[in-house]
N, CA, C and O atoms as a DFTB+ gen file, in Angstrom:
512 C
 N C O
     1  1     -17.956     -22.354       4.932
     2  2     -17.196     -22.031       5.792
     3  2     -17.082     -20.586       6.399
     4  3     -17.961     -19.729       6.488
     5  1     -15.592     -20.536       6.844
     6  2     -15.419     -18.911       7.061
     7  2     -15.200     -17.564       6.550
     8  3     -14.840     -16.492       7.037
     9  1     -15.694     -18.179       4.885
    10  2     -15.521     -17.214       3.758
    11  2     -16.597     -15.797       4.049
    12  3     -16.265     -14.638       3.803
    13  1     -17.822     -16.186       4.577
    14  2     -18.805     -15.309       5.333
    15  2     -18.378     -14.451       6.746
    16  3     -19.065     -13.499       7.117
    17  1     -17.270     -14.859       7.428
    18  2     -17.524     -14.259       8.748
    19  2     -16.642     -13.249       8.665
    20  3     -15.587     -13.573       8.121
    21  1     -16.732     -11.978       9.073
    22  2     -16.202     -10.931       9.352
    23  2     -14.943     -11.021      10.467
    24  3     -15.211     -11.318      11.631
    25  1     -13.386     -10.715      10.003
    26  2     -12.458     -11.118      10.445
    27  2     -11.815      -9.943      11.348
    28  3     -11.445      -8.857      10.901
    29  1     -11.761     -10.270      12.433
    30  2     -11.413      -9.309      13.818
    31  2      -9.712      -9.390      14.125
    32  3      -9.319      -9.486      15.287
    33  1      -8.953      -9.353      13.215
    34  2      -7.639      -9.386      14.044
    35  2      -7.544      -9.059      15.336
    36  3      -8.401      -8.343      15.853
    37  1      -6.454      -9.555      16.053
    38  2      -6.122      -8.971      17.851
    39  2      -4.488      -8.547      17.722
    40  3      -3.594      -9.134      17.111
    41  1      -4.446      -7.513      18.392
    42  2      -2.923      -7.057      18.566
    43  2      -2.794      -7.243      20.145
    44  3      -3.771      -7.477      20.856
    45  1      -1.619      -7.127      20.575
    46  2      -1.091      -7.238      21.807
    47  2      -0.619      -5.693      22.061
    48  3      -0.006      -5.051      21.208
    49  1      -0.990      -5.166      23.374
    50  2      -0.371      -3.811      23.569
    51  2      -0.061      -3.778      25.185
    52  3      -0.748      -4.487      25.919
    53  1       0.960      -2.964      25.724
    54  2       1.722      -2.964      26.969
    55  2       0.631      -2.157      27.639
    56  3       0.048      -2.624      28.617
    57  1       0.329      -0.953      27.149
    58  2      -0.488      -0.062      27.841
    59  2      -1.767       0.225      27.527
    60  3      -1.931       1.217      26.817
    61  1      -2.801      -0.438      27.901
    62  2      -4.254      -0.096      27.449
    63  2      -4.625       1.155      27.187
    64  3      -5.193       1.434      26.131
    65  1      -4.298       2.213      28.283
    66  2      -4.727       3.628      28.088
    67  2      -3.976       4.211      26.749
    68  3      -4.701       4.691      25.877
    69  1      -2.590       4.192      26.553
    70  2      -1.948       4.683      25.625
    71  2      -2.462       4.279      24.368
    72  3      -2.873       5.143      23.594
    73  1      -2.499       2.894      24.018
    74  2      -3.047       2.367      22.863
    75  2      -4.654       2.460      22.590
    76  3      -5.156       1.930      21.599
    77  1      -5.362       3.128      23.488
    78  2      -6.709       3.556      23.238
    79  2      -6.621       4.885      22.840
    80  3      -7.421       5.168      21.948
    81  1      -5.935       5.751      23.201
    82  2      -5.816       7.431      23.062
    83  2      -5.023       7.104      21.528
    84  3      -5.368       7.993      20.749
    85  1      -4.119       6.161      20.884
    86  2      -3.456       6.328      19.818
    87  2      -4.771       5.756      18.544
    88  3      -5.185       6.500      17.655
    89  1      -5.183       4.488      18.720
    90  2      -6.479       4.452      18.103
    91  2      -7.463       5.177      17.869
    92  3      -7.959       5.356      16.757
    93  1      -7.835       5.666      18.925
    94  2      -9.003       6.578      18.842
    95  2      -8.439       8.159      18.378
    96  3      -9.071       8.676      17.455
    97  1      -7.586       8.746      18.814
    98  2      -7.357      10.126      18.941
    99  2      -6.541      10.023      17.602
   100  3      -6.945      10.785      16.723
   101  1      -5.603       9.328      17.318
   102  2      -4.782       9.110      16.028
   103  2      -5.114       8.751      14.780
   104  3      -4.756       9.322      13.750
   105  1      -6.088       7.404      14.912
   106  2      -6.355       7.057      13.624
   107  2      -7.900       7.189      13.404
   108  3      -8.450       6.850      12.357
   109  1      -8.587       7.744      14.555
   110  2     -10.013       8.201      14.251
   111  2     -11.057       6.691      14.601
   112  3     -12.269       6.892      14.527
   113  1     -10.659       5.438      14.917
   114  2     -11.269       4.681      15.244
   115  2     -12.355       4.780      16.377
   116  3     -12.121       5.150      17.527
   117  1     -13.213       4.511      16.030
   118  2     -14.555       4.240      17.059
   119  2     -14.163       3.295      18.135
   120  3     -13.814       2.204      17.685
   121  1     -14.105       3.443      19.927
   122  2     -13.815       2.446      20.865
   123  2     -14.720       1.850      20.874
   124  3     -15.704       2.392      20.371
   125  1     -14.909       0.288      21.495
   126  2     -15.944      -0.736      21.712
   127  2     -15.341      -0.961      22.894
   128  3     -14.190      -1.398      22.910
   129  1     -16.001      -0.705      24.004
   130  2     -15.853      -1.431      25.822
   131  2     -16.210      -2.578      25.690
   132  3     -17.330      -2.926      25.315
   133  1     -15.255      -3.328      25.997
   134  2     -15.767      -4.767      26.269
   135  2     -16.226      -5.036      27.875
   136  3     -16.968      -5.912      28.319
   137  1     -15.682      -4.216      28.405
   138  2     -16.084      -4.206      30.248
   139  2     -14.946      -4.793      30.868
   140  3     -15.136      -5.455      31.889
   141  1     -13.732      -4.652      30.397
   142  2     -12.552      -5.222      31.010
   143  2     -11.557      -4.758      30.789
   144  3     -11.260      -4.632      29.601
   145  1     -10.680      -4.334      31.744
   146  2      -9.563      -3.362      31.792
   147  2      -8.357      -3.866      30.757
   148  3      -7.583      -3.085      30.202
   149  1      -8.339      -5.262      30.605
   150  2      -7.533      -5.788      29.314
   151  2      -7.674      -5.941      28.123
   152  3      -6.708      -6.168      27.394
   153  1      -8.887      -5.848      27.688
   154  2      -9.305      -6.057      26.342
   155  2     -10.193      -4.523      25.754
   156  3     -10.740      -3.723      26.512
   157  1     -10.148      -4.424      24.400
   158  2     -10.817      -3.486      23.883
   159  2     -11.089      -3.491      22.587
   160  3     -10.227      -4.108      21.962
   161  1     -11.944      -3.050      21.919
   162  2     -12.205      -3.040      20.530
   163  2     -12.351      -1.767      19.762
   164  3     -12.815      -0.790      20.350
   165  1     -12.062      -1.695      18.724
   166  2     -12.017      -0.303      17.803
   167  2     -12.751      -0.565      16.268
   168  3     -12.291      -1.179      15.304
   169  1     -13.909       0.052      16.398
   170  2     -14.715      -0.403      15.224
   171  2     -14.157       0.269      13.666
   172  3     -14.043       1.470      13.423
   173  1     -13.940      -0.562      12.982
   174  2     -13.569      -0.195      11.495
   175  2     -15.094      -0.223      10.459
   176  3     -16.222      -0.290      10.948
   177  1     -14.828      -0.161       9.089
   178  2     -16.129      -0.088       8.310
   179  2     -16.644      -1.295       8.150
   180  3     -16.023      -2.250       8.617
   181  1     -17.810      -1.491       7.498
   182  2     -18.372      -3.028       7.135
   183  2     -18.025      -3.876       8.527
   184  3     -17.347      -4.876       8.287
   185  1     -18.255      -3.739       9.521
   186  2     -18.425      -4.594      10.883
   187  2     -16.796      -5.052      11.248
   188  3     -16.527      -5.991      11.998
   189  1     -16.115      -4.479      10.790
   190  2     -14.650      -5.071      10.816
   191  2     -14.258      -4.510      12.122
   192  3     -14.942      -3.543      12.458
   193  1     -13.434      -4.830      12.856
   194  2     -12.640      -4.283      14.112
   195  2     -11.606      -4.820      14.929
   196  3     -11.663      -5.972      15.359
   197  1     -10.486      -3.895      15.208
   198  2      -9.373      -4.584      15.734
   199  2      -9.633      -4.517      17.187
   200  3     -10.347      -3.655      17.699
   201  1      -8.865      -5.712      18.009
   202  2      -9.488      -5.940      19.003
   203  2      -7.943      -5.936      19.526
   204  3      -7.112      -6.538      18.846
   205  1      -7.534      -5.257      20.740
   206  2      -6.334      -5.204      21.800
   207  2      -6.478      -5.810      22.926
   208  3      -7.548      -5.796      23.534
   209  1      -5.564      -6.336      23.289
   210  2      -5.476      -6.892      24.693
   211  2      -3.985      -6.951      25.301
   212  3      -3.008      -7.144      24.577
   213  1      -3.907      -6.788      26.536
   214  2      -2.690      -6.215      27.267
   215  2      -1.998      -7.711      27.168
   216  3      -2.479      -8.815      27.428
   217  1      -0.679      -7.330      26.690
   218  2       0.303      -8.317      27.442
   219  2       1.586      -7.422      27.283
   220  3       1.513      -6.217      27.043
   221  1       2.887      -8.177      27.451
   222  2       3.897      -7.464      27.871
   223  2       4.905      -6.717      26.557
   224  3       5.998      -6.228      26.843
   225  1       4.428      -6.712      25.271
   226  2       4.842      -5.953      24.507
   227  2       3.881      -6.452      23.265
   228  3       3.171      -7.458      23.269
   229  1       4.034      -5.518      22.228
   230  2       3.677      -5.479      21.178
   231  2       4.170      -6.637      20.039
   232  3       5.293      -7.006      20.385
   233  1       3.841      -7.184      19.091
   234  2       4.317      -7.972      18.028
   235  2       5.828      -7.823      17.953
   236  3       6.299      -6.690      18.049
   237  1       6.578      -8.806      17.799
   238  2       7.733      -9.184      17.754
   239  2       7.971      -9.284      16.111
   240  3       8.637     -10.259      15.761
   241  1       7.569      -8.511      15.202
   242  2       7.835      -8.203      13.907
   243  2       7.735      -7.626      13.467
   244  3       6.970      -6.804      13.972
   245  1       8.309      -7.210      11.974
   246  2       8.260      -5.952      11.278
   247  2       7.434      -6.063       9.930
   248  3       7.445      -5.300       8.964
   249  1       6.627      -7.371      10.163
   250  2       5.805      -7.693       9.237
   251  2       4.375      -6.887       9.569
   252  3       4.196      -6.725      10.776
   253  1       3.621      -6.505       8.941
   254  2       2.541      -5.437       9.114
   255  2       1.516      -6.719       9.687
   256  3       1.572      -7.852       9.208
   257  1       0.608      -6.336      10.760
   258  2      -0.226      -7.023      11.671
   259  2      -1.600      -6.568      11.083
   260  3      -2.606      -7.273      11.011
   261  1      -1.490      -5.426      10.722
   262  2      -2.998      -5.055      10.503
   263  2      -3.017      -4.290       9.038
   264  3      -2.002      -3.666       8.729
   265  1      -3.965      -4.311       8.264
   266  2      -3.420      -3.287       7.271
   267  2      -5.214      -2.826       7.300
   268  3      -6.196      -3.469       7.670
   269  1      -5.043      -1.160       6.618
   270  2      -6.189      -0.423       5.916
   271  2      -6.459      -0.520       4.980
   272  3      -5.464      -0.080       4.403
   273  1      -7.250      -0.843       4.119
   274  2      -7.535      -0.728       2.600
   275  2      -8.101       0.854       2.327
   276  3      -9.125       1.156       2.940
   277  1      -7.552       1.773       1.531
   278  2      -7.701       3.108       1.727
   279  2      -7.963       3.509      -0.108
   280  3      -7.563       3.055      -1.180
   281  1      -8.904       4.661       0.376
   282  2      -9.202       4.782      -1.154
   283  2      -7.815       5.917      -1.779
   284  3      -7.418       5.930      -2.944
   285  1      -7.415       6.572      -0.929
   286  2      -6.270       7.607      -1.317
   287  2      -5.288       7.511      -0.560
   288  3      -5.439       8.219       0.436
   289  1      -4.177       6.856      -0.578
   290  2      -2.787       6.785       0.135
   291  2      -2.587       8.284       0.500
   292  3      -2.939       8.826       1.548
   293  1      -2.079       8.741      -0.357
   294  2      -1.900      10.193      -0.141
   295  2      -2.148      10.787       0.658
   296  3      -1.410      11.152       1.573
   297  1      -3.637      11.100       0.430
   298  2      -4.332      11.919       1.590
   299  2      -4.331      11.220       2.881
   300  3      -4.261      11.912       3.896
   301  1      -4.401       9.889       2.986
   302  2      -4.438       9.376       4.533
   303  2      -3.200       9.343       5.230
   304  3      -3.120       9.351       6.458
   305  1      -2.002       9.298       4.260
   306  2      -0.921       9.807       4.907
   307  2      -0.688      11.122       5.501
   308  3      -0.289      11.372       6.638
   309  1      -1.002      11.932       4.545
   310  2      -1.039      13.462       5.194
   311  2      -1.947      13.357       6.564
   312  3      -1.384      13.547       7.642
   313  1      -3.078      13.112       6.529
   314  2      -4.228      13.324       7.612
   315  2      -3.341      12.573       8.707
   316  3      -3.178      13.118       9.799
   317  1      -2.804      11.413       8.453
   318  2      -2.226      10.795       9.917
   319  2      -0.770      11.772      10.169
   320  3      -0.474      12.372      11.202
   321  1      -0.048      11.715       8.973
   322  2       1.022      12.607       9.845
   323  2       0.971      13.781      10.120
   324  3       2.015      14.365      10.412
   325  1      -0.513      14.595      10.101
   326  2      -0.926      15.943      10.925
   327  2      -1.630      15.265      12.234
   328  3      -2.194      15.946      13.090
   329  1      -1.562      14.313      12.270
   330  2      -2.212      13.785      13.529
   331  2      -1.109      12.948      14.407
   332  3      -1.471      12.187      15.305
   333  1       0.329      13.163      14.057
   334  2       1.925      12.711      14.658
   335  2       2.072      11.506      14.069
   336  3       3.072      11.036      14.611
   337  1       1.620      10.636      13.186
   338  2       2.420       9.424      12.925
   339  2       3.353       9.498      12.029
   340  3       3.455      10.358      11.154
   341  1       3.870       8.829      12.179
   342  2       5.384       8.678      11.477
   343  2       5.261       7.578      10.719
   344  3       4.676       6.622      11.228
   345  1       5.734       7.470       9.459
   346  2       5.870       6.650       8.432
   347  2       7.065       6.062       8.219
   348  3       7.942       6.902       8.017
   349  1       7.483       4.819       8.181
   350  2       8.541       4.171       8.236
   351  2       9.114       3.924       6.538
   352  3       8.318       3.692       5.628
   353  1      10.401       4.008       6.358
   354  2      11.116       4.142       5.051
   355  2      11.682       3.045       4.722
   356  3      12.407       2.552       5.586
   357  1      11.568       2.420       3.598
   358  2      12.654       1.217       3.271
   359  2      13.424       1.592       2.032
   360  3      12.861       2.221       1.136
   361  1      14.692       1.232       1.944
   362  2      15.459       1.187       0.975
   363  2      16.131      -0.158       0.601
   364  3      17.356      -0.171       0.479
   365  1      15.408      -1.299       0.408
   366  2      15.805      -2.206      -0.015
   367  2      15.865      -3.075      -1.496
   368  3      15.026      -2.747      -2.335
   369  1      16.510      -3.808      -1.728
   370  2      16.387      -4.393      -3.096
   371  2      15.262      -4.677      -3.351
   372  3      15.069      -4.554      -4.560
   373  1      14.012      -5.149      -2.579
   374  2      13.004      -5.669      -3.112
   375  2      11.760      -4.776      -2.637
   376  3      10.572      -4.944      -2.914
   377  1      12.257      -3.940      -1.972
   378  2      11.307      -2.850      -1.314
   379  2      11.715      -1.275      -1.068
   380  3      12.661      -1.024      -0.320
   381  1      11.026      -0.282      -1.674
   382  2      11.860       1.026      -1.405
   383  2      10.391       1.969      -1.861
   384  3       9.574       2.029      -2.780
   385  1      10.744       2.722      -0.356
   386  2       9.584       3.647      -0.597
   387  2      10.100       5.029      -1.635
   388  3      11.225       5.299      -2.058
   389  1       8.941       5.652      -1.807
   390  2       9.073       6.773      -2.434
   391  2       7.919       7.920      -1.600
   392  3       6.710       7.825      -1.809
   393  1       8.298       8.609      -0.982
   394  2       7.333       9.459      -0.271
   395  2       6.523       8.729       0.414
   396  3       5.292       8.735       0.373
   397  1       7.435       7.896       1.250
   398  2       6.682       6.327       2.184
   399  2       5.677       5.549       1.888
   400  3       4.885       4.991       2.648
   401  1       5.767       5.532       0.338
   402  2       4.719       4.513      -0.554
   403  2       5.734       3.628      -1.497
   404  3       6.517       4.013      -2.366
   405  1       5.418       2.203      -0.979
   406  2       5.874       1.225      -2.059
   407  2       4.938       1.314      -3.359
   408  3       3.732       1.430      -3.137
   409  1       5.318       1.276      -4.538
   410  2       4.601       0.688      -5.349
   411  2       4.775      -0.655      -6.013
   412  3       5.921      -0.846      -6.419
   413  1       3.860      -1.693      -6.235
   414  2       3.694      -3.117      -6.887
   415  2       2.528      -3.088      -8.166
   416  3       1.418      -3.589      -7.986
   417  1       2.904      -2.456      -9.452
   418  2       2.123      -2.619     -10.021
   419  2       0.973      -1.519      -9.695
   420  3       1.368      -0.374      -9.475
   421  1      -0.414      -1.783      -9.647
   422  2      -1.243      -0.966      -9.495
   423  2      -1.638      -0.841      -7.873
   424  3      -2.555      -0.116      -7.487
   425  1      -0.806      -1.659      -6.975
   426  2      -1.261      -1.676      -5.756
   427  2       0.222      -0.745      -5.091
   428  3       1.386      -0.656      -5.480
   429  1      -0.500      -0.190      -3.986
   430  2       0.310       0.616      -3.125
   431  2       0.426       0.649      -1.767
   432  3      -0.704       0.561      -1.286
   433  1       1.376       0.745      -0.815
   434  2       1.160       0.528       0.418
   435  2       2.341       1.654       1.333
   436  3       3.365       2.158       0.871
   437  1       1.912       1.770       2.398
   438  2       3.089       2.441       3.497
   439  2       2.685       2.053       4.453
   440  3       1.514       1.673       4.469
   441  1       3.481       1.987       5.635
   442  2       3.718       1.410       6.922
   443  2       4.193       2.364       7.914
   444  3       5.054       3.201       7.641
   445  1       3.515       2.229       9.346
   446  2       3.373       3.092      10.304
   447  2       3.583       2.012      11.829
   448  3       2.991       0.933      11.797
   449  1       4.129       2.236      12.654
   450  2       3.908       1.801      14.263
   451  2       2.680       2.299      14.982
   452  3       2.392       3.496      14.990
   453  1       2.025       1.463      15.528
   454  2       1.001       1.923      16.813
   455  2       2.014       2.354      18.076
   456  3       3.228       2.151      18.032
   457  1       1.379       2.936      19.129
   458  2       1.872       3.096      20.319
   459  2       2.342       2.197      20.615
   460  3       2.946       2.679      21.573
   461  1       2.706       0.867      20.621
   462  2       2.944      -0.297      21.238
   463  2       3.736      -0.695      20.467
   464  3       4.229      -1.679      21.020
   465  1       4.322      -0.528      19.249
   466  2       5.388      -1.135      18.181
   467  2       4.724      -1.978      17.347
   468  3       5.465      -2.722      16.704
   469  1       3.443      -2.105      17.139
   470  2       2.884      -3.257      15.791
   471  2       3.080      -2.731      14.710
   472  3       3.335      -1.528      14.752
   473  1       3.048      -3.277      13.611
   474  2       3.519      -2.623      12.705
   475  2       2.043      -2.531      11.655
   476  3       1.400      -3.529      11.329
   477  1       1.696      -1.064      11.225
   478  2       0.228      -1.336      10.389
   479  2       0.414      -0.667       9.128
   480  3       1.204       0.245       8.883
   481  1      -0.349      -1.188       8.414
   482  2      -0.088      -0.533       6.758
   483  2      -1.430      -0.217       6.446
   484  3      -2.470      -0.701       6.894
   485  1      -1.200       0.875       5.416
   486  2      -1.903       1.598       4.308
   487  2      -2.006       0.593       3.481
   488  3      -1.101      -0.236       3.585
   489  1      -2.892       0.368       2.610
   490  2      -2.794      -0.197       1.179
   491  2      -3.971       0.322       0.496
   492  3      -5.117       0.338       0.943
   493  1      -3.453       0.864      -0.954
   494  2      -4.508       1.093      -2.175
   495  2      -4.430       0.071      -3.053
   496  3      -3.393      -0.339      -3.573
   497  1      -5.667      -0.399      -3.242
   498  2      -5.871      -1.337      -4.190
   499  2      -6.418      -0.452      -5.596
   500  3      -7.030       0.616      -5.591
   501  1      -6.029      -1.184      -6.661
   502  2      -6.766      -0.122      -7.946
   503  2      -8.272      -0.519      -8.029
   504  3      -8.638      -1.595      -7.555
   505  1      -9.010       0.200      -8.529
   506  2     -10.283       0.728      -8.852
   507  2     -10.522       0.082      -9.919
   508  3      -9.741       0.165     -10.866
   509  1     -12.004      -0.935      -9.992
   510  2     -12.331      -1.176     -11.531
   511  2     -12.346      -2.695     -11.368
   512  3     -12.571      -3.417     -12.339
């Protein structure tokens, strides 16, 4: 069935020009022009892609809509902060960040919002 399909999440955006700048300049993703002003893709690794579509607002949730699996979360946080990304911090009974990172056993995660208010995540999974 779909276990061999490349998964491509779609995010709503308010301002495509602003969102394109964010994903291309701040995150370093390669844009893919679909030939319409209301939809655009951004290429990731291994055939993955984020698709953006113009809507009246970003997602209406604090849940992450897209996660980026990275090898070194501290390095990625530093690089993204140098590009102006502000990370979310949490101090909840079951979710507390230290230096922007939540650690759950060997898994670590950090969260930030895109230019349209969508929650994005970095995740570092254990190697091995």
